[in-house]
Coordinates of C-alpha atoms in Angstrom, one line a residue:
M58 CA -28.9 7.4 5.8
S59 CA -28.5 6.1 2.2
A60 CA -25.0 4.8 1.3
I61 CA -25.3 6.5 -1.9
L62 CA -24.9 9.8 -0.3
L63 CA -21.8 8.4 1.4
M64 CA -20.2 7.3 -1.9
V65 CA -21.5 10.8 -3.9
V66 CA -19.6 13.0 -1.4
G67 CA -16.5 10.8 -0.8
L68 CA -15.5 10.3 -4.4
G69 CA -16.6 13.7 -5.1
V70 CA -14.3 15.4 -2.7
M71 CA -11.5 13.0 -3.6
S72 CA -12.0 13.8 -7.4
L73 CA -11.8 17.8 -6.4
G74 CA -8.7 17.1 -4.5
Y75 CA -7.0 15.3 -7.9
L76 CA -8.3 18.3 -9.9
F77 CA -7.2 21.5 -8.0
Y78 CA -5.1 20.1 -5.0
S79 CA -2.7 17.9 -6.6
K80 CA -2.3 20.4 -9.4
F81 CA -1.4 23.1 -7.1
I82 CA 1.1 20.6 -5.1
A83 CA 2.4 19.8 -8.6
E84 CA 3.0 23.4 -10.2
K85 CA 3.6 25.3 -6.9
I86 CA 5.5 22.9 -4.6
Y87 CA 7.3 20.1 -6.4
R88 CA 7.5 21.9 -9.4
L89 CA 7.6 19.2 -12.1
D90 CA 9.6 19.7 -15.0
P91 CA 8.9 17.9 -18.2
D92 CA 12.3 18.1 -19.4
F93 CA 13.8 16.5 -16.3
V94 CA 16.1 13.3 -17.2
T95 CA 14.4 10.5 -15.0
P96 CA 16.6 8.1 -13.3
A97 CA 14.5 5.4 -15.6
H98 CA 16.4 7.0 -18.8
E99 CA 19.7 7.8 -17.1
L100 CA 20.1 4.7 -15.3
R101 CA 18.4 2.4 -17.6
D102 CA 19.4 -1.4 -17.1
G103 CA 16.3 -3.1 -18.5
V104 CA 15.8 -4.8 -14.9
D105 CA 14.6 -2.4 -12.1
Y106 CA 15.0 0.8 -14.3
V107 CA 12.8 0.9 -17.2
P108 CA 10.8 3.9 -18.7
T109 CA 7.1 2.9 -18.8
N110 CA 3.9 4.2 -19.7
R111 CA 2.3 5.9 -17.2
F112 CA -0.9 4.1 -17.3
V113 CA 1.0 0.9 -16.8
L114 CA 3.0 2.5 -13.9
W115 CA 0.1 3.7 -12.3
G116 CA -1.5 -0.1 -12.4
H117 CA 2.2 -1.2 -11.0
H118 CA 1.7 1.5 -8.0
F119 CA -1.8 1.4 -7.2
T120 CA -2.1 -2.4 -6.8
S121 CA 1.2 -2.5 -5.1
V122 CA 0.3 0.2 -2.5
A123 CA -3.3 -1.2 -2.1
G124 CA -3.0 -4.2 -0.4
A125 CA -5.3 -6.1 1.9
A126 CA -4.9 -3.1 4.6
P127 CA -6.8 -0.5 2.9
I128 CA -9.7 -3.3 3.3
V129 CA -9.2 -4.4 6.7
G130 CA -8.5 -1.1 8.4
P131 CA -11.5 0.3 7.4
A132 CA -13.2 -2.8 8.2
I133 CA -12.2 -2.9 11.9
A134 CA -12.4 1.0 12.3
V135 CA -16.2 1.4 11.6
I136 CA -16.6 -0.1 15.2
W137 CA -16.3 3.6 16.3
G138 CA -19.0 4.3 13.8
W139 CA -18.9 5.1 10.2
G140 CA -18.3 8.9 10.4
P141 CA -14.9 9.0 11.9
A142 CA -13.8 6.4 9.5
F143 CA -15.4 8.3 6.5
L144 CA -13.7 11.4 7.6
W145 CA -10.3 10.1 8.0
V146 CA -10.2 8.1 4.7
V147 CA -11.4 11.1 2.5
L148 CA -9.6 13.8 4.1
G149 CA -6.7 12.0 4.7
T150 CA -6.3 10.7 1.0
V151 CA -6.6 14.4 -0.2
F152 CA -4.3 16.2 2.2
F153 CA -2.2 13.7 3.6
A154 CA -1.5 10.5 1.2
G155 CA -1.6 11.9 -2.1
V156 CA 0.9 14.7 -0.8
H157 CA 2.9 11.8 1.0
D158 CA 3.0 9.2 -2.1
F159 CA 3.6 12.2 -4.8
G160 CA 6.2 13.4 -2.9
A161 CA 8.1 10.4 -2.1
L162 CA 7.9 9.7 -5.9
W163 CA 9.3 13.1 -6.8
A164 CA 12.1 13.2 -4.3
S165 CA 13.4 9.9 -5.3
V166 CA 13.2 10.7 -9.0
R167 CA 15.3 13.6 -8.4
N168 CA 17.6 11.9 -6.8
K169 CA 18.5 9.2 -8.9
G170 CA 16.0 7.0 -8.0
K171 CA 17.3 6.5 -4.5
S172 CA 14.7 4.9 -1.8
I173 CA 13.6 7.0 1.1
G174 CA 15.8 5.5 3.4
M175 CA 19.0 6.1 1.5
L176 CA 17.6 9.5 1.1
S177 CA 17.5 9.9 4.6
G178 CA 21.2 9.3 4.7
S179 CA 21.5 12.3 2.2
F180 CA 19.5 14.9 4.0
I181 CA 19.8 14.0 7.7
G182 CA 22.8 12.2 8.1
R183 CA 24.3 8.6 8.4
R184 CA 22.6 7.7 11.9
G185 CA 19.1 8.9 10.6
R186 CA 19.7 6.7 7.8
N187 CA 20.8 3.3 9.7
L188 CA 17.7 4.0 12.1
F189 CA 15.5 4.5 9.0
L190 CA 16.5 1.6 7.5
V191 CA 15.5 -0.4 10.5
V192 CA 12.3 0.7 10.8
I193 CA 11.7 0.2 7.2
F194 CA 13.3 -3.3 7.4
L195 CA 10.8 -4.3 10.3
L196 CA 7.7 -2.8 8.3
L197 CA 8.4 -4.7 5.3
L198 CA 8.8 -8.1 7.7
M199 CA 5.6 -7.5 8.9
V200 CA 3.9 -6.7 5.4
N201 CA 5.5 -10.0 3.6
A202 CA 4.9 -12.3 6.2
A203 CA 1.3 -11.1 7.2
F204 CA 0.2 -10.6 3.8
A205 CA 1.0 -14.2 2.7
V206 CA -0.8 -15.6 5.7
V207 CA -4.1 -13.2 5.0
I208 CA -3.7 -14.4 1.0
A209 CA -3.3 -18.4 2.2
N210 CA -6.6 -17.9 4.4
L211 CA -8.6 -16.8 1.6
L212 CA -7.2 -19.5 -0.6
V213 CA -8.2 -21.9 1.7
S214 CA -11.5 -20.1 2.9
T215 CA -12.7 -19.3 -0.7
P216 CA -11.3 -22.3 -2.7
T217 CA -13.4 -20.5 -5.7
S218 CA -11.0 -18.1 -6.0
V219 CA -7.7 -20.1 -6.6
I220 CA -8.3 -20.6 -10.3
P221 CA -8.4 -16.6 -10.9
T222 CA -5.8 -16.0 -8.3
W223 CA -3.1 -18.1 -10.2
G224 CA -4.6 -17.6 -13.9
A225 CA -4.0 -13.7 -13.3
I226 CA 0.1 -14.4 -13.4
V227 CA -0.3 -16.5 -16.5
V228 CA -2.3 -13.6 -18.0
A229 CA 0.0 -10.9 -17.1
L230 CA 3.2 -13.1 -18.3
I231 CA 1.5 -13.1 -22.0
I232 CA 0.5 -9.4 -21.6
G233 CA 4.1 -8.6 -20.9
Q234 CA 5.3 -10.2 -24.0
M235 CA 2.7 -8.4 -25.9
I236 CA 3.4 -5.1 -25.1
Y237 CA 7.1 -5.3 -24.7
R238 CA 8.5 -8.1 -26.8
Y239 CA 6.2 -7.9 -29.8
R240 CA 5.0 -3.9 -29.5
F241 CA 1.6 -4.3 -29.2
G242 CA -0.7 -1.1 -28.4
L243 CA -2.2 -1.0 -24.7
L244 CA -6.0 -1.0 -25.9
W245 CA -6.4 -4.8 -27.3
P246 CA -4.0 -6.3 -24.3
S247 CA -6.1 -4.5 -21.7
I248 CA -9.5 -5.2 -22.9
G249 CA -8.7 -8.8 -23.6
G250 CA -6.6 -9.3 -20.4
V251 CA -9.5 -7.9 -18.3
I252 CA -11.9 -10.1 -20.0
V253 CA -9.9 -13.2 -19.6
L254 CA -9.5 -12.3 -15.8
Y255 CA -13.4 -11.9 -15.3
A256 CA -13.8 -15.2 -17.3
L257 CA -11.3 -17.0 -14.8
I258 CA -13.5 -15.9 -12.1
L259 CA -16.5 -17.5 -13.6
L260 CA -14.4 -20.5 -14.1
G261 CA -13.3 -20.7 -10.8
N262 CA -16.7 -20.3 -9.3
Q263 CA -17.7 -23.6 -11.0
Y264 CA -14.6 -25.4 -9.9
P265 CA -13.1 -24.4 -6.5
I266 CA -9.8 -26.0 -5.7
V267 CA -9.7 -27.7 -2.0
L268 CA -6.5 -29.0 -1.2
P269 CA -5.9 -32.1 0.9
E270 CA -5.8 -31.9 4.7
S271 CA -2.1 -32.6 4.5
I272 CA 0.6 -32.0 1.6
L273 CA 4.0 -33.1 2.0
G274 CA 3.7 -32.8 5.6
L275 CA 1.9 -29.4 5.3
N276 CA -1.6 -28.3 6.1
A277 CA -3.4 -26.6 3.4
K278 CA -3.0 -23.3 4.9
S279 CA 0.9 -23.8 5.3
F280 CA 1.5 -25.1 1.6
W281 CA -0.1 -22.1 0.3
I282 CA 2.1 -19.7 2.6
V283 CA 5.3 -21.6 1.1
V284 CA 4.3 -21.4 -2.6
L285 CA 3.2 -17.6 -2.1
F286 CA 6.8 -17.0 -0.8
L287 CA 8.5 -19.2 -3.6
Y288 CA 6.3 -17.3 -6.3
A289 CA 7.5 -13.9 -4.9
G290 CA 10.8 -14.6 -4.6
V291 CA 11.1 -15.7 -8.6
A292 CA 8.9 -12.6 -9.3
S293 CA 11.1 -10.3 -7.5
L294 CA 14.2 -11.4 -9.7
L295 CA 12.4 -10.9 -12.8
P296 CA 13.0 -7.7 -14.9
V297 CA 9.8 -5.6 -13.9
W298 CA 8.5 -5.8 -17.6
V299 CA 8.1 -9.5 -17.6
L300 CA 5.6 -10.1 -14.6
L301 CA 5.8 -7.4 -12.3
Q302 CA 4.5 -4.4 -14.5
P303 CA 2.1 -6.4 -16.5
R304 CA 0.5 -8.3 -13.7
D305 CA 0.0 -5.2 -11.7
Y306 CA -1.3 -3.0 -14.8
I307 CA -3.8 -5.6 -15.7
N308 CA -4.8 -6.1 -12.0
G309 CA -5.1 -2.6 -11.7
L310 CA -7.6 -2.5 -14.9
Q311 CA -9.6 -5.5 -13.3
L312 CA -9.6 -4.2 -9.7
F313 CA -10.7 -0.8 -10.9
V314 CA -13.5 -2.3 -12.8
G315 CA -14.3 -4.3 -9.6
L316 CA -14.7 -1.1 -7.7
G317 CA -16.9 0.0 -10.3
I318 CA -19.3 -2.7 -10.3
L319 CA -19.2 -2.6 -6.5
Y320 CA -20.5 0.9 -6.5
A321 CA -22.8 0.5 -9.3
A322 CA -24.6 -1.8 -6.9
V323 CA -24.5 0.5 -4.2
L324 CA -26.4 3.0 -7.0
L325 CA -28.9 0.6 -8.1
S326 CA -29.6 -0.9 -4.6
A327 CA -29.5 2.0 -2.6
P328 CA -28.9 0.7 0.6
A329 CA -29.4 2.0 4.0
I330 CA -26.3 2.3 6.3
V331 CA -27.4 0.4 9.4
A332 CA -24.1 1.0 11.3
P333 CA -24.3 4.3 13.4
A334 CA -22.4 7.4 12.4
L335 CA -20.6 7.4 16.0
N336 CA -21.2 4.1 17.8
D337 CA -21.9 5.0 21.7
A338 CA -22.4 1.3 22.6
L339 CA -19.0 0.0 22.0
P340 CA -18.3 -3.6 22.9
A341 CA -15.8 -4.2 26.2
G342 CA -12.4 -3.8 25.5
T343 CA -12.4 -1.5 23.0
P344 CA -9.5 0.8 22.8
S345 CA -10.0 4.9 22.4
I346 CA -10.7 6.2 19.2
V347 CA -7.7 8.5 19.6
P348 CA -5.1 7.6 18.7
L349 CA -6.2 4.1 17.5
L350 CA -8.4 5.4 14.5
F351 CA -5.5 6.7 12.9
V352 CA -3.1 4.0 13.2
T353 CA -6.2 1.1 12.5
I354 CA -6.8 3.0 9.4
A355 CA -3.3 3.3 7.5
C356 CA -3.5 2.3 4.0
G357 CA -6.6 4.3 2.5
A358 CA -5.9 7.3 4.3
I359 CA -2.0 7.5 4.3
S360 CA 0.6 4.7 4.8
G361 CA 4.3 5.0 5.4
F362 CA 4.6 2.0 2.7
H363 CA 3.4 3.7 -0.2
G364 CA 6.5 5.7 0.3
L365 CA 8.7 2.5 0.0
V366 CA 7.2 1.9 -3.1
S367 CA 7.4 5.2 -4.6
S368 CA 10.9 5.5 -4.0
G369 CA 11.5 2.1 -4.3
T370 CA 10.3 0.5 -7.7
T371 CA 8.0 3.5 -9.1
S372 CA 10.3 5.9 -9.3
K373 CA 12.8 3.4 -11.2
Q374 CA 10.1 3.6 -14.0
L375 CA 8.8 6.9 -14.2
D376 CA 9.2 8.1 -18.0
K377 CA 8.6 11.9 -17.3
E378 CA 8.8 13.6 -14.3
T379 CA 5.3 15.1 -15.0
D380 CA 3.7 11.5 -14.8
A381 CA 4.4 11.7 -11.1
R382 CA 1.1 13.5 -10.2
F383 CA -0.9 11.0 -12.0
V384 CA 0.5 7.9 -11.0
G385 CA 1.6 9.2 -7.3
Y386 CA -1.6 11.2 -6.2
F387 CA -4.1 9.5 -8.0
G388 CA -2.7 6.1 -7.1
A389 CA -3.4 7.4 -3.5
M390 CA -6.8 8.2 -5.0
G391 CA -7.5 4.6 -5.9
E392 CA -6.7 3.4 -2.7
G393 CA -9.0 5.8 -0.9
M394 CA -12.0 4.8 -3.4
L395 CA -11.0 1.1 -2.2
S396 CA -10.9 2.1 1.4
L397 CA -14.6 3.8 0.9
A398 CA -16.0 0.9 -0.8
A399 CA -14.8 -1.1 2.3
I400 CA -16.7 1.4 4.9
I401 CA -19.7 1.1 2.5
C402 CA -19.8 -2.6 2.4
C403 CA -19.1 -2.9 6.3
T404 CA -22.0 -0.9 7.6
A405 CA -24.4 -1.1 4.5
G406 CA -24.0 -4.5 3.8
F407 CA -26.2 -5.7 6.7
A408 CA -29.7 -6.3 7.0
T409 CA -30.1 -4.6 10.3
L410 CA -28.2 -2.9 13.0
V411 CA -28.8 -5.9 15.2
D412 CA -26.9 -8.3 12.5
W413 CA -24.2 -5.2 12.1
Q414 CA -23.4 -5.6 15.9
T415 CA -23.7 -9.2 16.2
V416 CA -20.3 -9.3 13.6
Y417 CA -18.9 -6.0 15.5
S418 CA -19.0 -7.9 18.8
K419 CA -15.4 -6.9 19.9
F420 CA -12.6 -4.7 18.8
G421 CA -10.8 -6.4 15.9
A422 CA -13.9 -8.2 14.4
G423 CA -14.9 -7.5 10.8
G424 CA -12.2 -7.6 8.4
V425 CA -12.0 -8.9 5.3
G426 CA -14.8 -11.3 6.3
A427 CA -17.2 -8.1 6.5
F428 CA -16.1 -6.7 3.3
V429 CA -16.6 -10.0 1.0
N430 CA -19.9 -10.9 3.0
G431 CA -21.3 -7.3 3.0
G432 CA -20.1 -6.8 -0.6
D433 CA -21.8 -10.0 -1.4
K434 CA -25.0 -8.6 -0.2
L435 CA -24.5 -5.4 -2.0
L436 CA -23.9 -7.2 -5.5
V437 CA -26.9 -9.8 -4.9
D438 CA -29.3 -6.9 -4.0
G439 CA -28.1 -4.2 -6.6
L440 CA -27.2 -6.6 -9.6
G441 CA -28.8 -9.7 -9.2
M442 CA -25.3 -11.4 -9.0
P443 CA -25.5 -15.1 -7.8
A444 CA -24.4 -14.9 -4.2
N445 CA -21.3 -17.2 -4.4
L446 CA -20.1 -15.4 -7.5
G447 CA -19.9 -11.9 -5.8
S448 CA -18.0 -13.7 -2.9
T449 CA -15.5 -15.1 -5.3
M450 CA -15.2 -11.8 -7.2
L451 CA -14.7 -9.7 -4.0
A452 CA -12.4 -12.5 -2.5
T453 CA -10.3 -12.7 -5.7
M454 CA -10.1 -8.9 -5.6
A455 CA -8.8 -8.7 -1.8
I456 CA -6.1 -11.6 -2.7
L457 CA -4.9 -9.9 -6.0
F458 CA -4.4 -6.4 -4.3
A459 CA -2.4 -8.5 -1.2
A460 CA -0.6 -10.4 -3.7
T461 CA 1.0 -7.7 -5.9
T462 CA 1.7 -6.0 -2.6
M463 CA 3.8 -9.1 -1.4
D464 CA 5.3 -9.1 -5.0
T465 CA 6.4 -5.3 -4.6
G466 CA 7.4 -5.7 -1.0
L467 CA 9.8 -8.5 -1.3
R468 CA 11.6 -6.7 -4.3
L469 CA 11.6 -3.9 -1.8
Q470 CA 13.2 -5.9 1.0
R471 CA 15.5 -7.2 -1.3
F472 CA 16.9 -3.3 -2.0
V473 CA 16.8 -2.7 1.8
V474 CA 19.4 -5.8 2.3
Q475 CA 21.3 -4.6 -0.7
E476 CA 21.7 -1.1 0.6
A477 CA 22.6 -2.4 4.2
G478 CA 25.2 -4.5 2.7
E479 CA 26.2 -1.4 0.6
I480 CA 26.6 0.8 4.2
A481 CA 28.6 -2.1 5.7
G482 CA 31.3 -2.0 2.9
F483 CA 29.9 -5.0 1.0
K484 CA 28.2 -5.8 -2.3
V485 CA 25.1 -8.1 -1.8
G486 CA 24.0 -9.5 -5.2
T487 CA 20.4 -9.8 -6.2
L488 CA 19.7 -13.4 -6.0
V489 CA 21.7 -13.4 -2.6
G490 CA 19.7 -10.3 -1.5
T491 CA 16.4 -12.1 -2.2
L492 CA 17.2 -15.4 -0.5
I493 CA 18.0 -13.3 2.6
A494 CA 14.6 -11.3 2.5
L495 CA 12.8 -14.8 2.0
A496 CA 14.9 -16.8 4.7
V497 CA 13.9 -14.0 7.2
C498 CA 10.3 -13.7 6.0
M499 CA 9.8 -17.5 6.3
A500 CA 11.8 -17.5 9.6
L501 CA 9.3 -15.5 11.3
A502 CA 6.2 -17.2 9.3
F503 CA 7.2 -20.8 10.5
G504 CA 9.5 -20.0 13.4
A505 CA 6.8 -18.3 15.3
G506 CA 3.7 -20.3 14.3
A507 CA 4.0 -24.3 13.3
D508 CA 1.2 -23.6 11.0
G509 CA 2.8 -20.6 9.2
G510 CA 0.8 -18.1 10.9
G511 CA 3.5 -16.6 12.8
G512 CA 3.2 -13.7 10.2
M513 CA 0.8 -12.6 12.4
V514 CA 2.9 -12.4 15.5
I515 CA 4.2 -8.6 15.1
W516 CA 0.9 -7.5 13.3
P517 CA -0.2 -5.3 16.2
L518 CA 2.8 -3.0 15.4
F519 CA 2.2 -2.8 11.8
G520 CA -0.2 0.2 11.9
T521 CA 1.8 2.2 14.2
T522 CA 4.9 1.4 12.6
N523 CA 3.4 1.9 8.8
Q524 CA 2.0 5.5 10.0
L525 CA 5.3 6.4 11.9
L526 CA 7.2 5.6 8.6
A527 CA 5.0 8.0 7.0
A528 CA 5.7 10.6 9.1
L529 CA 9.5 10.3 8.8
T530 CA 9.0 10.1 4.9
L531 CA 7.0 13.2 5.2
S532 CA 10.3 14.6 7.4
I533 CA 12.6 13.8 4.6
I534 CA 10.5 15.8 1.7
S535 CA 10.3 18.5 4.2
V536 CA 14.1 18.8 4.6
I537 CA 14.2 18.7 0.7
L538 CA 11.7 21.5 0.1
I539 CA 13.2 23.8 3.1
K540 CA 16.8 23.3 1.5
Q541 CA 15.3 24.2 -2.0
G542 CA 13.7 27.6 -0.2
R543 CA 10.0 26.0 -0.8
N544 CA 6.9 26.3 1.0
A545 CA 6.9 23.1 3.1
W546 CA 3.9 23.9 5.3
F547 CA 1.9 21.5 2.9
T548 CA 4.0 18.4 4.1
L549 CA 4.6 19.6 7.8
V550 CA 1.1 19.9 8.6
P551 CA 0.6 16.2 8.0
L552 CA 4.1 15.5 9.5
A553 CA 3.2 16.9 13.0
F554 CA -0.4 15.1 12.9
L555 CA 0.9 11.8 12.3
L556 CA 4.0 11.9 14.3
V557 CA 2.1 12.8 17.6
M558 CA -0.7 10.1 16.6
S559 CA 1.9 7.3 16.1
V560 CA 3.8 8.1 18.8
Y561 CA 0.9 8.2 21.2
A562 CA -0.1 4.8 19.8
L563 CA 3.4 3.4 20.2
V564 CA 3.2 4.5 24.0
V565 CA -0.2 3.2 24.5
Q566 CA 0.9 -0.3 23.0
L567 CA 3.8 -0.2 25.4
K568 CA 1.4 -0.3 28.3
T569 CA -0.4 -2.9 26.4
F570 CA 2.4 -5.3 25.8
Y571 CA 3.9 -5.1 29.1
T572 CA 0.8 -5.7 31.0
D573 CA 0.4 -9.1 28.6
Q574 CA 4.0 -9.7 29.1
N575 CA 4.4 -10.2 25.3
W576 CA 8.2 -9.3 25.5
L577 CA 8.7 -9.8 22.0
L578 CA 6.5 -6.8 20.8
L579 CA 7.4 -5.0 23.9
G580 CA 11.4 -4.9 22.9
M581 CA 10.6 -4.2 18.9
D582 CA 8.1 -1.2 20.4
V583 CA 10.9 0.3 22.3
V584 CA 13.3 -0.3 19.2
I585 CA 10.9 1.4 16.7
L586 CA 9.8 4.4 19.1
I587 CA 13.8 5.4 19.7
A588 CA 14.7 4.9 16.2
A589 CA 11.7 7.0 15.0
L590 CA 12.2 9.9 17.8
W591 CA 16.1 10.0 16.8
V592 CA 15.4 10.0 13.0
T593 CA 12.9 13.0 13.4
L594 CA 15.4 14.9 16.1
E595 CA 17.8 14.6 13.0
A596 CA 15.3 15.8 10.4
F597 CA 14.4 18.7 12.4
I598 CA 18.1 19.6 13.2
A599 CA 18.4 19.6 9.5
M600 CA 15.2 21.5 8.8
S601 CA 16.6 24.2 11.5
K602 CA 19.9 25.2 9.0
G603 CA 17.3 26.4 6.3
R604 CA 17.8 26.6 2.4
D605 CA 20.8 25.5 0.7
P606 CA 21.6 27.2 -2.1
A607 CA 24.1 24.6 -3.6
H608 CA 21.2 22.0 -3.1
A609 CA 19.0 24.0 -4.8
E610 CA 20.6 24.7 -8.0
A611 CA 21.7 21.0 -8.1
Q612 CA 17.9 19.8 -7.8
S613 CA 17.0 22.4 -10.5
R614 CA 19.4 21.1 -13.3
P615 CA 17.8 18.6 -15.8

């Protein structure tokens, strides 16, 4: 089968989803109001609440949600065959992720930019809110600690990506000044920024940066992890317009151009998919496709982390409520396109089925390496790109996706710390909240792994926790819709599916952790499972109360 068919069908279905389904959701379910005063205007402070051009905000949202996971998840899941992965990514993007991300953004905007965790307190009660924040904090801890390890590994394994990775920060700072301080339009800074970023990729390909074996008593990987956390801490303290917005925007453009180049290579090379549609020769030890497929591919189909971004940073920057469809739903489309590209690279980027089977010799194989190597082959065959340059471009794409997610993730974790302090009755300042978030992430990274790899210790729980959080977020959105007397079936159906699959996966993992005597993950699994089920029960109790006329009236006022 030709990869072109997979690409055309996948992109075509996603396009139809945005043109028609998202319009229906915007007009009939969320009922966006162009005159509603968004929190960015009502609470404008120049730091977190900043009205933002929808294209710039889309760039922030897209690159914040599209970390390494939409590449890693599909790159692992194709071991069951490309068919199930393809269907889950495409249909999940249209009917699950778009509705979830869009809904979390809309719900937060309608409630003064509150995070989804704090919204749970408003709509299902204090107990539910407190347990919800526990799940959120653990997920952010996994994301921030693990993505630092992923980025550090790529900087070490692909030293040609070092210059474009760090050069992108300088480009973003300059563009931020041009747009916000000197009032340039978007066109020329955008064009210039993308050109410079690709020039940095060419430069990096010529001048790889290889660190010495020991720096200040740390190996290269550990050194990069420390630098990444320090950078993320500083970035989370700066006003969003200084670095976060312009970095995410210009990275979003560069990464979208990169996806375009990759899809063009597929179109020109017309590669055959060598992997089976449904793999009936699974390696020993491969878990059952149900429920593991639906938690292995989280980002790219639906992800609870997206709800944190939508309600944590994006909602505070939305200029008009009607921009929520483009930013939220189309942001999910962008991630679906990335996951589709990952599936194609990891199934058509091999010369033969034997080559593919050699890489996918066990569950968990593939990952970013399969994406980079498979994509590199497609770029060489389709565009004649030098092999090393293709690897540099794809590794840089993966790093920038992960890095922008880490930027936003640490800022979100600071918000959670501050919200927890508010619940406990004392105010946590921005700097203190950031330091607490950094300390926890660093403690996990270096306390559980001498080389900084401890961030991966709790990673096995990421997929299930992430999907469970998506289900919980959909439950809050459903409660809001029901209280307003609106049709909630479009959120309740994905909620039910995710809840069943994620709880099922948590139970399966409980047995695995117990057999392996992994008491840390076993304990965390139990805590997450109890918290999630409790929050779900509280949400269903709130739903059972039906429409709340007072709430509906309050929500309808601009």
